[in-house]
CSV table of C-alpha atoms in Angstrom, one decimal:
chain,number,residue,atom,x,y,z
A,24,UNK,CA,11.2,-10.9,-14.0
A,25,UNK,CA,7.2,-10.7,-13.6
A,26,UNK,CA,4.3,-12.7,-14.2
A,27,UNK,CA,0.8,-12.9,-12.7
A,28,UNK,CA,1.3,-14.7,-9.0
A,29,UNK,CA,-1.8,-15.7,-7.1
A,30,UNK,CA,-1.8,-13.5,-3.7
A,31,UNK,CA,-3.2,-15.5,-1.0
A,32,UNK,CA,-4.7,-14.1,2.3
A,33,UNK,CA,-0.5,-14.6,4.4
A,34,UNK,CA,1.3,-13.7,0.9
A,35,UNK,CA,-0.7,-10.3,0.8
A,36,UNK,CA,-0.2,-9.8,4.6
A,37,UNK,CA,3.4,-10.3,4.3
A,38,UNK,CA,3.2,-8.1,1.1
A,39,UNK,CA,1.6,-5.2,3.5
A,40,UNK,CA,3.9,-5.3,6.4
A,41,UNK,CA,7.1,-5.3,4.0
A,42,UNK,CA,5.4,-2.3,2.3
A,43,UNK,CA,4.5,-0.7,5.9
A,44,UNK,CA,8.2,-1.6,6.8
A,45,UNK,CA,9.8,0.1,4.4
A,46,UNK,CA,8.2,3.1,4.4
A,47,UNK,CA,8.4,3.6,8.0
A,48,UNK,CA,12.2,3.1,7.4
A,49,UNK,CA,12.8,6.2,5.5
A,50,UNK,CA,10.1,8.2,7.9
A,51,UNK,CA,6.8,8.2,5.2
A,52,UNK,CA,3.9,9.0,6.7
A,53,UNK,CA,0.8,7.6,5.0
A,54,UNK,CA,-2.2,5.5,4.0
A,55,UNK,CA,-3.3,3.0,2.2
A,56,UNK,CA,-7.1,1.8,1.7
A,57,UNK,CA,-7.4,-1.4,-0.1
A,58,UNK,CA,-10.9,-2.6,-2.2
A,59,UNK,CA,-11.5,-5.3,-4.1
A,60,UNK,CA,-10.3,-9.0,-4.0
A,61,UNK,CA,-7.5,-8.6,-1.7
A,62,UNK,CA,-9.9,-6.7,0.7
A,63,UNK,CA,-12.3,-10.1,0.6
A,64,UNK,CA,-9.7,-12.4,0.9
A,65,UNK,CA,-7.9,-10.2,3.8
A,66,UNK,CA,-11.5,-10.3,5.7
A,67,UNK,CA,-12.8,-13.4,4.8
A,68,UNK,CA,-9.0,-15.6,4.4
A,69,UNK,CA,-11.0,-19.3,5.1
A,70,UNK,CA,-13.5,-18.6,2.3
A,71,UNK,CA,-11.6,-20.5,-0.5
A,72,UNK,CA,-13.7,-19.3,-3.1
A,73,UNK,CA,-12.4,-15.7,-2.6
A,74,UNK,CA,-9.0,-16.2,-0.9
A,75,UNK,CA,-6.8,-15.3,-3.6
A,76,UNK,CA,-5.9,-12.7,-5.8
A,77,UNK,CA,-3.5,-11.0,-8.7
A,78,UNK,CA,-3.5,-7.8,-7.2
A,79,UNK,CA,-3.7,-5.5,-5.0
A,80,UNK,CA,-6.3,-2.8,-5.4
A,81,UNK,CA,-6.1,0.3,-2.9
A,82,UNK,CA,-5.6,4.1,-3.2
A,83,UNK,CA,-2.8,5.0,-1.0
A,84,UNK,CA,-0.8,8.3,-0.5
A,85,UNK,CA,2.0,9.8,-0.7
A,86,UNK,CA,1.9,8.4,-4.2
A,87,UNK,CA,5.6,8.2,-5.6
A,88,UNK,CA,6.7,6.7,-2.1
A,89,UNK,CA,4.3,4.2,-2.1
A,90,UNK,CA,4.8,3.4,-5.8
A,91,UNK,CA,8.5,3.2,-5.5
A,92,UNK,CA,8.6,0.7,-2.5
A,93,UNK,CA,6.0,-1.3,-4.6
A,94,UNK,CA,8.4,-1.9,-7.4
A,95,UNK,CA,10.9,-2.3,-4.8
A,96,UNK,CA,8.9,-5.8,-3.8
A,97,UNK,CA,7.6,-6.8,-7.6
A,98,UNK,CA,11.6,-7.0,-8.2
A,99,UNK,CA,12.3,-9.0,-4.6
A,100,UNK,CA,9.1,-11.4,-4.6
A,101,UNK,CA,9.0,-11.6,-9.3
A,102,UNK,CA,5.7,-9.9,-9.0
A,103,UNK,CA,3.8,-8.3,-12.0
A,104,UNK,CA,4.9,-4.4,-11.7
A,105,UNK,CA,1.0,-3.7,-11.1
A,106,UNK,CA,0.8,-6.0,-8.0
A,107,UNK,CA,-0.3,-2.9,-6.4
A,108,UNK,CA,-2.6,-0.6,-8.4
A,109,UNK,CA,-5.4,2.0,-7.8
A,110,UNK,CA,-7.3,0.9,-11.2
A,111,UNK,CA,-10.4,0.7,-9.0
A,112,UNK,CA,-10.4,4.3,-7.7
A,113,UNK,CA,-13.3,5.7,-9.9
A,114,UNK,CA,-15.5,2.9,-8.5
A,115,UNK,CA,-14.6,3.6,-5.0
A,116,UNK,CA,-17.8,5.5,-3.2
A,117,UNK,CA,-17.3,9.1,-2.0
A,118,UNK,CA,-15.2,9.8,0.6
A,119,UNK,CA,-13.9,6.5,0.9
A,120,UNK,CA,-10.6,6.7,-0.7
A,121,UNK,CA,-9.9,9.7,0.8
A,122,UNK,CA,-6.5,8.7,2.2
A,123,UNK,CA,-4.4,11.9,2.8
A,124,UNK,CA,-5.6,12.6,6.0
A,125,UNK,CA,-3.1,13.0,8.2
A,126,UNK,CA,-1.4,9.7,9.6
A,127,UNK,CA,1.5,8.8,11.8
A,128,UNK,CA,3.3,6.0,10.1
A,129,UNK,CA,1.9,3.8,7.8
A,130,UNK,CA,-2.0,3.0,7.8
A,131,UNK,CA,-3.5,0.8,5.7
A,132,UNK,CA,-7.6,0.2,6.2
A,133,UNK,CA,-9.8,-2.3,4.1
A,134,UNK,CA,-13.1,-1.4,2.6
A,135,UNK,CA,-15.8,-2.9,4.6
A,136,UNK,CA,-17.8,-5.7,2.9
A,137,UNK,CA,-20.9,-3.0,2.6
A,138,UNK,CA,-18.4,-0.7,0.2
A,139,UNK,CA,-17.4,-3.7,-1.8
A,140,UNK,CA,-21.0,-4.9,-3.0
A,141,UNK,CA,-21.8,-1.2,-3.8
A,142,UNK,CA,-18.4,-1.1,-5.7
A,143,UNK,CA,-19.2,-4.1,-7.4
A,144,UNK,CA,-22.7,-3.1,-8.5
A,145,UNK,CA,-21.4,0.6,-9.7
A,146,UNK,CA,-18.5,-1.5,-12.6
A,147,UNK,CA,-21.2,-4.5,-13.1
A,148,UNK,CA,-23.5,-1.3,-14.6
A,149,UNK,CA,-20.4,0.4,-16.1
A,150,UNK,CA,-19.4,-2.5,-18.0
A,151,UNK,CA,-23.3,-3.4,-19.3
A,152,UNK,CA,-23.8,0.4,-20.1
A,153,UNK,CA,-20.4,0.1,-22.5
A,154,UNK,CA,-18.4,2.4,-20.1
A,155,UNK,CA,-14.7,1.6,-18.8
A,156,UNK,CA,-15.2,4.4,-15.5
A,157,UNK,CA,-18.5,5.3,-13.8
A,158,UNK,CA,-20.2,8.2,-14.9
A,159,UNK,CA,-19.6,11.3,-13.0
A,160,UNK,CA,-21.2,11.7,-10.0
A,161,UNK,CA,-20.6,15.3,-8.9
A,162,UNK,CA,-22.8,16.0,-11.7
């Protein structure tokens, strides 16, 4: 079972540390950077206008791991299967989603309020120039 579930500043928290939990359990190293709304309301989680979320944007490594303990928690909490997504990675600046630096354990890092705006700004001229990614910018 699956359907769109409001995330809330404890619900994503909770959501994290099972995640964290579990991959520490069977000895992944890795990290997780999150963007978007559940970065805002993780930072800013008295703000009601921007508390809550559908999902969890981040790009994380080692991939598969992370995906598999994902599903694990869609099926345990009757999340959508995309609760966790990296959907937002072509609008996420340069070198900020670089996650496969080495780490020991889990780490997960939000993107700073400074990153968001600029990400926000880069899809708000995607969308108006009729484009679903960003041009590319190594070009």
């Amino acid at each position: 079972m699956s359907h769109e579930q409001q995330l809330d500043p404890g619900f994503i928290r909770q959501l994290m540390g099972e995640l964290e939990g579990a991959l520490t359990e069977r000895e992944v190293n890795g990290r997780m950077y999150v963007v978007g709304g559940a970065a805002l309301a993780l930072q800013y989680p008295d703000d009601h206008d921007i508390r809550v979320t559908t999902d969890v944007d981040a790009v994380f490594w080692p991939d598969t791991e992370v995906r598999e303990e994902a599903a694990r928690l869609a099926e345990r909490h009757s999340l959508s299967p995309t609760w966790l997504n990296s959907n937002a990675r072509p609008f996420i600046p340069d070198g900020r989603g670089d996650v496969r630096a080495h780490a020991e354990g889990f780490v997960v890092a939000l993107a700073d309020p400074k990153v968001l705006v600029a990400m926000k700004l880069m899809t708000a001229a995607t969308r108006a120039a009729g484009r679903s990614t960003p041009p590319d910018r190594t070009s």
